[in-house]
C-alpha cells in the first residue's frame, strides 16, 4: 500500500473512494492493559519479515471521555482548570488502535524501536466530558525517509457520526532497507523570531507518570535499563507529553473550540532533565519549539493555531 499523498503535518479531505470505508473494519472490543501491550510489543523484537501493510480500519465504538482520566492527564500536562478536555487527549483513545495495527502479524518491524517522528492534530469542535466517541485508526501508507522506512497512521474521532477530531502520526524505522512509498514531506515550520516562554524541570518520574495516565508504557520512557538497551543513556520523555505540555503553556485557561498543531519530534528529552519552551509572536499560526536547557538543541518544532471560547 503506497502512501496517501498528504504532506506530513497536513490533513486533507479523504480522496474518493473514502479509504476509511474502502478497507475492511475490525472492532477493538476491549482495550488491552498497558502491561499486555508492552509484553506483545517486546515479543516483536525478533521481527525480520517482508513489509506488509496493516490494511484494516480498526475502530472503538463508544469510547467514552472519562472525566477523571482527562483531569489527571490535564494536570500532568499543564492544562488550565477551565480548559475542559485537552485537545491532545483523544490521542490517548486512539493509541490502543495504533498498537493494534502495529502488532498485527503482517507488520514487518519491531514496535519497540519505532521513532515517533511527527504528529499533527486537528480539532474541529469543542470536546466535552462524557462524550461518546467512535475512534478509528488506519494505516495511511509507507513513506520514504532518508534515514529509513517511515509510515503514517491516521486517527479520527466521530461524535454522532460527525467528525470532531483527527490526527496523523508518522513513525520511522531507522536503518530499514528496501524503502518504499512516496517521499516523506516534513512538517512545514517557517522561520520566525522566538521568545522564551517557560522553563521546565523534567523529573525522573515523568515517564512513569505519563505511562500510567496515557497507557503508553514503552520501557524506554520508564526504565533506565531498557533505555540503555536501546542506546539512550537514561529514560526519555514521551514525545506526546512534550507536545501536550508545549500546547498547554500557550493556550488560555478556557475551552478550545478549534485547534491545529503540527509537530516534528527532533531529539529526545532525557529524564531527569530540563527543557525550555520558545514561541513566535502570538496571533494566527504560531511557531513553537521545545529546546534543551541551553536553548540550543530542539526537542520538538512545529506550529500551533487555535480558537478558544471567549
mmCIF file of C-alpha atoms in Angstrom:
data_model
loop_
_atom_site.group_PDB
_atom_site.id
_atom_site.type_symbol
_atom_site.label_atom_id
_atom_site.label_comp_id
_atom_site.label_asym_id
_atom_site.label_seq_id
_atom_site.Cartn_x
_atom_site.Cartn_y
_atom_site.Cartn_z
ATOM 1 C CA UNK A 1 0.000 0.000 0.000
ATOM 2 C CA UNK A 2 1.536 3.277 -1.104
ATOM 3 C CA UNK A 3 1.380 6.475 0.901
ATOM 4 C CA UNK A 4 -1.626 8.728 0.610
ATOM 5 C CA UNK A 5 -0.255 11.933 -0.988
ATOM 6 C CA UNK A 6 -0.859 14.169 2.033
ATOM 7 C CA UNK A 7 2.224 16.040 3.284
ATOM 8 C CA UNK A 8 3.111 15.162 6.863
ATOM 9 C CA UNK A 9 1.833 17.935 9.050
ATOM 10 C CA UNK A 10 -1.278 18.476 6.921
ATOM 11 C CA UNK A 11 -4.563 16.609 6.965
ATOM 12 C CA UNK A 12 -6.516 16.884 3.734
ATOM 13 C CA UNK A 13 -10.023 15.706 2.878
ATOM 14 C CA UNK A 14 -10.122 11.995 2.132
ATOM 15 C CA UNK A 15 -9.853 11.119 -1.563
ATOM 16 C CA UNK A 16 -12.661 9.345 -3.393
ATOM 17 C CA UNK A 17 -13.215 6.493 -2.693
ATOM 18 C CA UNK A 18 -13.061 7.160 1.033
ATOM 19 C CA UNK A 19 -10.244 4.956 2.412
ATOM 20 C CA UNK A 20 -11.991 4.835 5.784
ATOM 21 C CA UNK A 21 -14.849 2.906 4.200
ATOM 22 C CA UNK A 22 -12.981 1.069 1.436
ATOM 23 C CA UNK A 23 -10.844 -1.003 3.839
ATOM 24 C CA UNK A 24 -12.197 -3.855 5.956
ATOM 25 C CA UNK A 25 -13.099 -2.874 9.504
ATOM 26 C CA UNK A 26 -12.145 -4.546 12.757
ATOM 27 C CA UNK A 27 -13.674 -3.568 16.080
ATOM 28 C CA UNK A 28 -11.473 -3.423 19.158
ATOM 29 C CA UNK A 29 -13.904 -4.860 21.682
ATOM 30 C CA UNK A 30 -11.731 -4.295 24.744
ATOM 31 C CA UNK A 31 -8.689 -2.097 25.327
ATOM 32 C CA UNK A 32 -5.751 -4.256 26.460
ATOM 33 C CA UNK A 33 -3.998 -3.301 29.664
ATOM 34 C CA UNK A 34 -0.737 -1.396 29.276
ATOM 35 C CA UNK A 35 1.234 -4.379 30.587
ATOM 36 C CA UNK A 36 -0.298 -6.681 27.981
ATOM 37 C CA UNK A 37 0.515 -4.237 25.187
ATOM 38 C CA UNK A 38 4.093 -3.956 26.451
ATOM 39 C CA UNK A 39 4.524 -7.744 26.516
ATOM 40 C CA UNK A 40 3.185 -8.088 22.984
ATOM 41 C CA UNK A 41 5.437 -5.261 21.810
ATOM 42 C CA UNK A 42 8.501 -6.923 23.344
ATOM 43 C CA UNK A 43 7.591 -10.128 21.507
ATOM 44 C CA UNK A 44 8.004 -8.285 18.177
ATOM 45 C CA UNK A 45 11.718 -7.591 18.737
ATOM 46 C CA UNK A 46 12.698 -10.547 16.515
ATOM 47 C CA UNK A 47 10.594 -9.464 13.551
ATOM 48 C CA UNK A 48 12.510 -9.629 10.295
ATOM 49 C CA UNK A 49 9.698 -10.216 7.821
ATOM 50 C CA UNK A 50 8.936 -8.584 4.487
ATOM 51 C CA UNK A 51 6.964 -5.381 4.714
ATOM 52 C CA UNK A 52 3.236 -5.912 4.762
ATOM 53 C CA UNK A 53 0.534 -3.316 5.360
ATOM 54 C CA UNK A 54 -1.879 -3.416 8.308
ATOM 55 C CA UNK A 55 -4.834 -2.826 5.984
ATOM 56 C CA UNK A 56 -7.943 -2.857 8.189
ATOM 57 C CA UNK A 57 -9.508 0.178 9.764
ATOM 58 C CA UNK A 58 -9.511 -0.547 13.496
ATOM 59 C CA UNK A 59 -12.242 1.132 15.485
ATOM 60 C CA UNK A 60 -13.570 1.561 19.006
ATOM 61 C CA UNK A 61 -17.282 2.109 19.403
ATOM 62 C CA UNK A 62 -18.486 4.361 22.217
ATOM 63 C CA UNK A 63 -15.069 5.299 23.549
ATOM 64 C CA UNK A 64 -16.051 7.458 26.495
ATOM 65 C CA UNK A 65 -14.121 10.532 27.561
ATOM 66 C CA UNK A 66 -13.622 9.747 31.216
ATOM 67 C CA UNK A 67 -13.630 12.989 33.215
ATOM 68 C CA UNK A 68 -11.264 11.736 35.927
ATOM 69 C CA UNK A 69 -8.726 10.421 33.445
ATOM 70 C CA UNK A 70 -8.946 13.622 31.413
ATOM 71 C CA UNK A 71 -8.441 15.679 34.595
ATOM 72 C CA UNK A 72 -5.362 13.658 35.602
ATOM 73 C CA UNK A 73 -3.961 13.997 32.091
ATOM 74 C CA UNK A 74 -4.638 17.737 32.011
ATOM 75 C CA UNK A 75 -2.905 18.248 35.357
ATOM 76 C CA UNK A 76 0.178 16.264 34.303
ATOM 77 C CA UNK A 77 0.448 18.153 31.008
ATOM 78 C CA UNK A 78 -0.211 21.599 32.479
ATOM 79 C CA UNK A 79 -3.627 22.470 31.017
ATOM 80 C CA UNK A 80 -5.630 25.028 32.997
ATOM 81 C CA UNK A 81 -8.574 24.071 35.176
ATOM 82 C CA UNK A 82 -11.041 25.776 32.835
ATOM 83 C CA UNK A 83 -9.632 24.343 29.608
ATOM 84 C CA UNK A 84 -12.008 21.382 29.680
ATOM 85 C CA UNK A 85 -10.952 18.340 27.658
ATOM 86 C CA UNK A 86 -7.419 18.956 26.314
ATOM 87 C CA UNK A 87 -7.200 18.882 22.510
ATOM 88 C CA UNK A 88 -4.430 16.281 22.720
ATOM 89 C CA UNK A 89 -6.472 13.924 24.924
ATOM 90 C CA UNK A 90 -8.148 11.926 22.094
ATOM 91 C CA UNK A 91 -4.678 10.660 21.134
ATOM 92 C CA UNK A 92 -4.889 8.508 24.278
ATOM 93 C CA UNK A 93 -8.121 6.966 22.996
ATOM 94 C CA UNK A 94 -6.522 6.265 19.626
ATOM 95 C CA UNK A 95 -3.221 4.910 20.945
ATOM 96 C CA UNK A 96 -4.517 1.338 21.522
ATOM 97 C CA UNK A 97 -5.665 1.316 17.894
ATOM 98 C CA UNK A 98 -2.197 2.324 16.714
ATOM 99 C CA UNK A 99 -0.796 -0.578 18.688
ATOM 100 C CA UNK A 100 -3.413 -2.952 17.271
ATOM 101 C CA UNK A 101 -2.238 -2.048 13.766
ATOM 102 C CA UNK A 102 1.479 -2.197 14.538
ATOM 103 C CA UNK A 103 1.167 -5.502 16.415
ATOM 104 C CA UNK A 104 -0.572 -7.293 13.547
ATOM 105 C CA UNK A 105 1.414 -10.331 12.317
ATOM 106 C CA UNK A 106 1.955 -8.795 8.868
ATOM 107 C CA UNK A 107 3.691 -5.669 10.154
ATOM 108 C CA UNK A 108 7.417 -6.198 9.491
ATOM 109 C CA UNK A 109 9.176 -4.149 12.161
ATOM 110 C CA UNK A 110 9.536 -4.407 15.938
ATOM 111 C CA UNK A 111 7.178 -1.980 17.622
ATOM 112 C CA UNK A 112 9.711 -1.027 20.278
ATOM 113 C CA UNK A 113 12.335 0.990 18.487
ATOM 114 C CA UNK A 114 9.968 2.782 16.130
ATOM 115 C CA UNK A 115 10.620 6.515 16.331
ATOM 116 C CA UNK A 116 7.577 8.789 16.627
ATOM 117 C CA UNK A 117 8.692 11.290 14.031
ATOM 118 C CA UNK A 118 5.723 13.654 13.718
ATOM 119 C CA UNK A 119 2.212 14.219 14.976
ATOM 120 C CA UNK A 120 -0.437 16.542 13.578
ATOM 121 C CA UNK A 121 -3.722 17.130 15.390
ATOM 122 C CA UNK A 122 -6.788 18.955 14.160
ATOM 123 C CA UNK A 123 -9.747 19.568 16.483
ATOM 124 C CA UNK A 124 -12.914 20.753 14.738
ATOM 125 C CA UNK A 125 -15.314 21.350 17.649
ATOM 126 C CA UNK A 126 -15.138 21.567 21.421
ATOM 127 C CA UNK A 127 -14.736 18.237 23.225
ATOM 128 C CA UNK A 128 -16.929 17.547 26.221
ATOM 129 C CA UNK A 129 -16.626 15.352 29.284
ATOM 130 C CA UNK A 130 -18.578 12.095 28.908
ATOM 131 C CA UNK A 131 -18.604 12.380 25.098
ATOM 132 C CA UNK A 132 -19.214 9.001 23.492
ATOM 133 C CA UNK A 133 -16.856 8.916 20.523
ATOM 134 C CA UNK A 134 -16.214 6.440 17.770
ATOM 135 C CA UNK A 135 -12.444 6.258 17.332
ATOM 136 C CA UNK A 136 -10.976 4.905 14.095
ATOM 137 C CA UNK A 137 -7.363 4.356 13.013
ATOM 138 C CA UNK A 138 -5.970 3.291 9.656
ATOM 139 C CA UNK A 139 -2.620 2.701 8.025
ATOM 140 C CA UNK A 140 -2.177 5.676 5.674
ATOM 141 C CA UNK A 141 0.832 4.439 3.733
ATOM 142 C CA UNK A 142 4.572 3.947 3.559
ATOM 143 C CA UNK A 143 6.828 6.988 3.282
ATOM 144 C CA UNK A 144 10.401 7.010 2.001
ATOM 145 C CA UNK A 145 12.669 8.750 4.520
ATOM 146 C CA UNK A 146 16.399 9.396 4.164
ATOM 147 C CA UNK A 147 17.033 7.605 7.485
ATOM 148 C CA UNK A 148 14.835 4.546 6.938
ATOM 149 C CA UNK A 149 11.264 3.452 6.385
ATOM 150 C CA UNK A 150 8.520 5.765 7.603
ATOM 151 C CA UNK A 151 4.805 5.092 7.768
ATOM 152 C CA UNK A 152 1.706 7.116 8.594
ATOM 153 C CA UNK A 153 -1.260 6.214 10.793
ATOM 154 C CA UNK A 154 -4.373 8.357 10.627
ATOM 155 C CA UNK A 155 -6.832 8.558 13.516
ATOM 156 C CA UNK A 156 -10.185 10.245 13.756
ATOM 157 C CA UNK A 157 -12.951 10.708 16.310
ATOM 158 C CA UNK A 158 -16.617 10.980 15.407
ATOM 159 C CA UNK A 159 -19.476 12.088 17.646
ATOM 160 C CA UNK A 160 -22.941 11.047 16.470
ATOM 161 C CA UNK A 161 -21.440 10.453 13.026
ATOM 162 C CA UNK A 162 -19.776 13.883 12.733
ATOM 163 C CA UNK A 163 -16.007 14.356 12.600
ATOM 164 C CA UNK A 164 -14.795 16.208 15.700
ATOM 165 C CA UNK A 165 -11.068 15.424 15.824
ATOM 166 C CA UNK A 166 -8.376 13.873 13.608
ATOM 167 C CA UNK A 167 -4.651 13.254 13.637
ATOM 168 C CA UNK A 168 -1.765 11.846 11.672
ATOM 169 C CA UNK A 169 1.231 10.193 13.324
ATOM 170 C CA UNK A 170 4.375 9.402 11.345
ATOM 171 C CA UNK A 171 6.644 6.652 12.663
ATOM 172 C CA UNK A 172 10.145 5.767 11.472
ATOM 173 C CA UNK A 173 12.125 2.538 11.446
ATOM 174 C CA UNK A 174 15.733 3.693 11.404
ATOM 175 C CA UNK A 175 18.083 1.883 9.027
ATOM 176 C CA UNK A 176 15.412 -0.150 7.247
ATOM 177 C CA UNK A 177 16.233 -1.358 3.752
ATOM 178 C CA UNK A 178 14.147 -1.738 0.600
ATOM 179 C CA UNK A 179 12.433 1.575 1.275
ATOM 180 C CA UNK A 180 9.059 2.096 -0.335
ATOM 181 C CA UNK A 181 6.430 4.813 -0.603
ATOM 182 C CA UNK A 182 6.273 8.430 -1.612
ATOM 183 C CA UNK A 183 8.997 10.768 -0.312
ATOM 184 C CA UNK A 184 8.363 11.943 3.226
ATOM 185 C CA UNK A 185 7.474 15.633 3.390
ATOM 186 C CA UNK A 186 8.372 17.054 6.814
ATOM 187 C CA UNK A 187 6.199 19.350 8.876
ATOM 188 C CA UNK A 188 6.490 22.855 7.477
ATOM 189 C CA UNK A 189 7.909 25.285 10.040
ATOM 190 C CA UNK A 190 8.648 28.734 8.607
ATOM 191 C CA UNK A 191 11.249 30.773 10.411
ATOM 192 C CA UNK A 192 10.067 33.335 12.943
ATOM 193 C CA UNK A 193 11.662 35.117 15.912
ATOM 194 C CA UNK A 194 11.262 33.076 19.087
ATOM 195 C CA UNK A 195 10.892 34.221 22.667
ATOM 196 C CA UNK A 196 11.459 32.153 25.796
ATOM 197 C CA UNK A 197 8.063 31.372 27.327
ATOM 198 C CA UNK A 198 8.702 28.808 30.039
ATOM 199 C CA UNK A 199 11.455 26.759 31.655
ATOM 200 C CA UNK A 200 10.572 23.221 32.681
ATOM 201 C CA UNK A 201 12.020 20.689 35.083
ATOM 202 C CA UNK A 202 11.562 17.119 33.852
ATOM 203 C CA UNK A 203 11.650 14.782 36.877
ATOM 204 C CA UNK A 204 12.816 11.185 36.696
ATOM 205 C CA UNK A 205 9.258 10.029 37.462
ATOM 206 C CA UNK A 206 7.709 11.816 34.472
ATOM 207 C CA UNK A 207 7.853 8.838 32.099
ATOM 208 C CA UNK A 208 6.212 6.514 34.622
ATOM 209 C CA UNK A 209 3.516 9.041 35.492
ATOM 210 C CA UNK A 210 2.649 9.708 31.865
ATOM 211 C CA UNK A 211 2.641 5.966 31.115
ATOM 212 C CA UNK A 212 0.092 5.469 33.903
ATOM 213 C CA UNK A 213 -2.339 8.059 32.592
ATOM 214 C CA UNK A 214 -1.776 7.503 28.854
ATOM 215 C CA UNK A 215 -1.351 3.734 28.604
ATOM 216 C CA UNK A 216 1.901 4.176 26.639
ATOM 217 C CA UNK A 217 4.232 2.031 28.739
ATOM 218 C CA UNK A 218 7.125 1.822 26.268
ATOM 219 C CA UNK A 219 10.053 0.927 28.568
ATOM 220 C CA UNK A 220 12.400 3.484 27.001
ATOM 221 C CA UNK A 221 10.325 6.065 28.900
ATOM 222 C CA UNK A 222 10.050 4.214 32.191
ATOM 223 C CA UNK A 223 13.178 2.103 32.705
ATOM 224 C CA UNK A 224 16.832 3.149 32.807
ATOM 225 C CA UNK A 225 17.944 -0.376 31.868
ATOM 226 C CA UNK A 226 15.589 -0.516 28.877
ATOM 227 C CA UNK A 227 16.651 2.945 27.755
ATOM 228 C CA UNK A 228 20.315 1.875 27.770
ATOM 229 C CA UNK A 229 19.396 -1.275 25.831
ATOM 230 C CA UNK A 230 18.068 0.939 23.040
ATOM 231 C CA UNK A 231 21.026 3.304 23.054
ATOM 232 C CA UNK A 232 19.837 6.051 25.416
ATOM 233 C CA UNK A 233 21.884 6.998 28.487
ATOM 234 C CA UNK A 234 18.680 7.294 30.566
ATOM 235 C CA UNK A 235 14.898 7.275 30.009
ATOM 236 C CA UNK A 236 13.380 9.830 27.644
ATOM 237 C CA UNK A 237 10.184 11.857 27.924
ATOM 238 C CA UNK A 238 7.216 10.796 25.811
ATOM 239 C CA UNK A 239 7.009 12.955 22.703
ATOM 240 C CA UNK A 240 3.254 13.332 23.113
ATOM 241 C CA UNK A 241 3.708 14.604 26.667
ATOM 242 C CA UNK A 242 6.192 17.186 25.360
ATOM 243 C CA UNK A 243 3.725 18.248 22.659
ATOM 244 C CA UNK A 244 0.845 18.496 25.102
ATOM 245 C CA UNK A 245 2.930 20.462 27.612
ATOM 246 C CA UNK A 246 4.023 22.957 24.957
ATOM 247 C CA UNK A 247 0.450 23.446 23.742
ATOM 248 C CA UNK A 248 -0.893 23.777 27.285
ATOM 249 C CA UNK A 249 1.534 26.593 28.049
ATOM 250 C CA UNK A 250 0.306 28.613 25.066
ATOM 251 C CA UNK A 251 -3.454 28.151 25.442
ATOM 252 C CA UNK A 252 -5.643 30.468 27.517
ATOM 253 C CA UNK A 253 -7.396 28.972 30.518
ATOM 254 C CA UNK A 254 -10.594 28.420 28.513
ATOM 255 C CA UNK A 255 -12.110 25.602 26.430
ATOM 256 C CA UNK A 256 -10.648 25.127 22.950
ATOM 257 C CA UNK A 257 -13.144 25.337 20.098
ATOM 258 C CA UNK A 258 -10.795 24.521 17.198
ATOM 259 C CA UNK A 259 -7.079 23.784 17.010
ATOM 260 C CA UNK A 260 -4.382 22.656 14.597
ATOM 261 C CA UNK A 261 -0.980 21.607 15.956
ATOM 262 C CA UNK A 262 1.657 20.123 13.662
ATOM 263 C CA UNK A 263 4.795 18.979 15.472
ATOM 264 C CA UNK A 264 8.031 17.270 14.427
ATOM 265 C CA UNK A 265 9.913 15.454 17.194
ATOM 266 C CA UNK A 266 13.607 16.240 16.861
ATOM 267 C CA UNK A 267 15.827 14.973 19.699
ATOM 268 C CA UNK A 268 15.000 13.096 22.920
ATOM 269 C CA UNK A 269 14.496 14.928 26.213
ATOM 270 C CA UNK A 270 16.212 12.889 28.907
ATOM 271 C CA UNK A 271 14.804 12.171 32.363
ATOM 272 C CA UNK A 272 15.635 13.693 34.714
ATOM 273 C CA UNK A 273 16.436 16.892 32.878
ATOM 274 C CA UNK A 274 15.097 20.229 31.822
ATOM 275 C CA UNK A 275 13.665 21.998 28.803
ATOM 276 C CA UNK A 276 12.812 25.468 27.576
ATOM 277 C CA UNK A 277 9.661 26.363 25.654
ATOM 278 C CA UNK A 278 10.067 29.019 22.972
ATOM 279 C CA UNK A 279 7.401 30.504 20.705
ATOM 280 C CA UNK A 280 6.911 33.013 17.928
ATOM 281 C CA UNK A 281 4.699 36.088 18.169
ATOM 282 C CA UNK A 282 1.092 35.393 19.263
ATOM 283 C CA UNK A 283 -1.770 35.516 16.809
ATOM 284 C CA UNK A 284 -2.540 33.350 13.791
ATOM 285 C CA UNK A 285 -0.321 30.324 13.321
ATOM 286 C CA UNK A 286 2.420 30.378 15.926
ATOM 287 C CA UNK A 287 5.836 28.725 15.654
ATOM 288 C CA UNK A 288 6.792 26.714 18.750
ATOM 289 C CA UNK A 289 9.931 24.894 19.870
ATOM 290 C CA UNK A 290 10.859 22.917 22.937
ATOM 291 C CA UNK A 291 14.617 23.074 23.422
ATOM 292 C CA UNK A 292 17.103 21.856 25.985
ATOM 293 C CA UNK A 293 18.054 23.984 28.975
ATOM 294 C CA UNK A 294 20.759 25.775 26.996
ATOM 295 C CA UNK A 295 18.245 26.669 24.276
ATOM 296 C CA UNK A 296 20.443 25.110 21.594
ATOM 297 C CA UNK A 297 19.092 21.601 20.890
ATOM 298 C CA UNK A 298 15.457 21.302 19.715
ATOM 299 C CA UNK A 299 13.336 18.513 21.177
ATOM 300 C CA UNK A 300 10.334 19.438 19.037
ATOM 301 C CA UNK A 301 9.426 22.091 16.498
ATOM 302 C CA UNK A 302 6.127 22.912 14.858
ATOM 303 C CA UNK A 303 3.171 25.239 14.570
ATOM 304 C CA UNK A 304 0.063 25.936 16.607
ATOM 305 C CA UNK A 305 -3.171 27.703 15.705
ATOM 306 C CA UNK A 306 -6.346 27.689 17.772
ATOM 307 C CA UNK A 307 -9.612 29.406 18.645
ATOM 308 C CA UNK A 308 -10.697 29.356 22.277
ATOM 309 C CA UNK A 309 -14.004 30.169 23.906
ATOM 310 C CA UNK A 310 -14.494 33.829 24.746
#
